[in-house]
Coordinates of C-alpha atoms in Angstrom, one line a residue:
M29 CA 15.4 2.7 -10.5
D30 CA 13.5 5.8 -11.3
E31 CA 10.3 5.0 -13.1
F32 CA 7.8 7.3 -15.1
L33 CA 4.7 7.9 -13.1
V34 CA 1.2 9.0 -14.4
I35 CA 0.7 12.5 -13.2
A36 CA -2.9 13.9 -12.9
D37 CA -4.7 17.2 -12.4
E38 CA -6.6 17.7 -9.1
K39 CA -9.6 15.6 -10.5
N40 CA -7.5 12.6 -11.4
N41 CA -7.4 13.3 -15.1
P42 CA -4.1 12.0 -16.5
V43 CA -2.1 14.9 -17.8
G44 CA 1.3 13.3 -18.6
M45 CA 4.1 11.5 -17.0
K46 CA 7.2 12.4 -14.9
I47 CA 10.1 10.6 -13.2
R48 CA 9.0 9.5 -9.7
S49 CA 11.7 11.6 -7.8
A50 CA 10.6 14.6 -9.7
V51 CA 7.1 14.0 -8.8
H52 CA 7.6 14.0 -5.2
N53 CA 9.8 16.9 -5.1
D54 CA 7.4 18.9 -7.2
G55 CA 4.3 17.9 -5.4
D56 CA 2.5 16.6 -8.4
W57 CA -0.8 14.7 -8.1
H58 CA -0.1 11.0 -8.9
R59 CA -1.6 7.6 -8.5
V60 CA -1.1 4.7 -6.1
S61 CA -2.5 1.3 -5.5
H62 CA -2.8 -0.2 -2.0
V63 CA -3.6 -3.9 -1.2
W64 CA -4.6 -5.0 2.2
I65 CA -4.3 -8.8 2.8
F66 CA -6.5 -10.7 5.2
N67 CA -7.3 -14.1 5.8
S68 CA -10.4 -16.1 7.4
H69 CA -8.8 -16.1 10.9
G70 CA -9.5 -12.5 11.4
E71 CA -5.7 -11.6 10.6
I72 CA -4.2 -8.9 8.5
L73 CA -0.7 -9.2 7.0
I74 CA 1.7 -6.7 8.2
H75 CA 5.6 -6.2 7.4
K76 CA 8.2 -4.0 8.3
R77 CA 9.9 -1.9 5.7
S78 CA 13.6 -2.3 5.5
A79 CA 16.1 0.3 6.6
D80 CA 17.2 0.8 3.0
T81 CA 13.9 1.8 1.4
D82 CA 13.6 5.5 0.4
L83 CA 10.0 5.9 1.9
Y84 CA 9.4 5.1 5.5
P85 CA 12.3 3.1 6.4
N86 CA 11.9 0.8 9.5
K87 CA 8.1 1.3 9.7
Y88 CA 5.5 -1.3 9.8
D89 CA 3.0 -1.3 7.1
T90 CA -0.5 -2.8 6.6
L91 CA -0.5 -3.0 2.8
V92 CA 1.3 -4.0 -0.3
G93 CA 1.3 -1.2 -3.0
G94 CA 3.1 1.2 -5.2
H95 CA 2.9 3.9 -7.7
V96 CA 1.0 3.5 -11.0
I97 CA 3.6 3.9 -13.7
Y98 CA 2.9 5.3 -17.0
G99 CA 1.0 3.0 -19.1
E100 CA -0.3 0.8 -16.4
S101 CA -3.8 0.9 -14.5
Y102 CA -4.4 0.7 -10.8
V103 CA -5.3 -2.9 -11.1
D104 CA -2.1 -3.6 -13.0
T105 CA -0.2 -1.9 -10.3
A106 CA -1.8 -3.9 -7.7
L107 CA -1.1 -7.2 -9.2
K108 CA 2.5 -6.2 -10.1
E109 CA 3.2 -5.1 -6.5
L110 CA 1.8 -8.3 -5.1
R111 CA 3.9 -10.5 -7.4
E112 CA 7.2 -8.3 -6.7
E113 CA 6.8 -7.5 -3.0
I114 CA 5.3 -11.0 -1.7
G115 CA 5.3 -13.4 -4.6
L116 CA 1.5 -13.8 -5.0
V117 CA 0.2 -14.2 -8.7
I118 CA -3.5 -13.7 -8.6
Q119 CA -6.4 -12.8 -11.1
P120 CA -7.9 -9.2 -11.2
D121 CA -11.2 -10.5 -10.0
D122 CA -9.4 -11.7 -6.7
L123 CA -8.9 -8.1 -5.8
I124 CA -11.9 -6.5 -3.8
H125 CA -12.1 -2.7 -4.2
V126 CA -12.3 -1.1 -0.9
E127 CA -12.3 2.6 -1.6
D128 CA -10.8 5.5 -3.5
H129 CA -9.1 8.0 -1.5
V130 CA -7.3 11.4 -2.1
A131 CA -4.3 12.0 0.1
D132 CA -2.5 15.3 0.2
W133 CA 0.3 15.9 2.9
R134 CA 3.6 17.1 3.5
D135 CA 6.4 14.6 4.4
G136 CA 9.4 16.4 5.4
K137 CA 10.4 18.5 2.4
K138 CA 8.3 16.6 0.0
L139 CA 4.5 17.3 -0.9
N140 CA 2.9 14.1 -1.5
R141 CA -0.4 14.3 -3.3
E142 CA -2.0 10.8 -4.2
F143 CA -5.0 9.4 -5.8
R144 CA -5.3 6.1 -4.0
K145 CA -7.2 3.1 -5.2
V146 CA -7.4 0.7 -2.2
F147 CA -7.9 -3.0 -2.6
A148 CA -8.2 -6.1 -0.3
L149 CA -7.3 -9.5 -0.9
R150 CA -8.5 -12.6 1.1
F151 CA -5.6 -15.0 1.2
N152 CA -5.8 -18.3 3.1
G153 CA -2.7 -19.9 2.3
K154 CA 0.5 -20.0 4.4
I155 CA 3.1 -17.3 4.9
S156 CA 5.6 -20.0 3.5
D157 CA 3.6 -19.7 0.2
M158 CA 4.9 -16.2 -0.2
K159 CA 8.4 -14.9 -1.4
F160 CA 9.1 -11.6 0.0
D161 CA 11.1 -8.8 -1.4
K162 CA 14.2 -7.7 0.2
D163 CA 12.5 -4.3 1.3
L164 CA 10.2 -6.3 3.6
T165 CA 11.1 -7.7 6.9
D166 CA 9.1 -9.1 9.9
T167 CA 6.2 -10.0 7.8
R168 CA 3.4 -11.8 9.6
F169 CA -0.3 -12.2 10.0
V170 CA -1.8 -10.5 13.2
K171 CA -5.2 -10.4 14.6
V172 CA -7.2 -7.1 14.2
K173 CA -7.2 -6.5 17.9
K174 CA -3.4 -7.0 18.2
L175 CA -2.7 -4.6 15.3
K176 CA -5.0 -1.9 16.9
G177 CA -3.0 -2.4 20.2
M178 CA 0.4 -2.1 18.2
M179 CA -0.6 1.0 16.5
K180 CA -1.7 2.6 19.7
K181 CA 1.3 1.3 21.8
E182 CA 4.1 1.7 19.3
K183 CA 3.5 5.2 18.1
G184 CA 5.7 6.3 15.3
S185 CA 6.4 2.8 14.3
F186 CA 3.7 2.5 11.6
V187 CA 3.5 4.2 8.1
S188 CA 0.2 5.9 8.7
V189 CA -2.0 5.1 11.6
T190 CA -4.5 7.7 10.6
Y191 CA -4.9 6.0 7.3
A192 CA -4.9 2.5 8.7
K193 CA -7.7 3.5 11.3
R194 CA -9.9 4.7 8.5
V195 CA -9.5 1.7 6.3
L196 CA -9.3 -1.0 9.1
P197 CA -13.0 -1.0 9.6
K198 CA -13.7 -1.7 6.0
I199 CA -11.3 -4.6 6.0
E200 CA -13.0 -5.9 9.2
A201 CA -16.4 -5.8 7.5
L202 CA -15.0 -7.9 4.6
M203 CA -13.9 -10.5 7.0
K204 CA -17.4 -11.3 8.2

């Protein structure tokens, strides 16, 4: 399904909307929400993206997230993605704002330019409390130390190690 995304100028002022595929093909600035999920055992939820997903197939990811569609806010998107991807229904106040980040990189032929709002969620339930989207496989909580080892040992198997290494210390600080 091709959705209409909020497109923005280089200062994140909304300037209109465009179909998702065109946004990536044209290199437009757009908005995304990311949610890192951690628990009180010092673990972070990771999952593997399915082979059928259009972005980063068969790669591990440390977050749940998605594009901000036209008419939604960053928080709306975070809540929607949590509900759709892992079946969690939470309140906006459950989200912890971690950072705002600008990402601008070329991914193959596509220029990806994102304004990211990064959130965290403390979740002390069980994995069995979640209902996973078909695009997610091998979902589990892992200790931070193990996650760091996986990212180092399994180069190329994560969506973005550079991004994860920058955000991970902020998530660790929330765990204390």
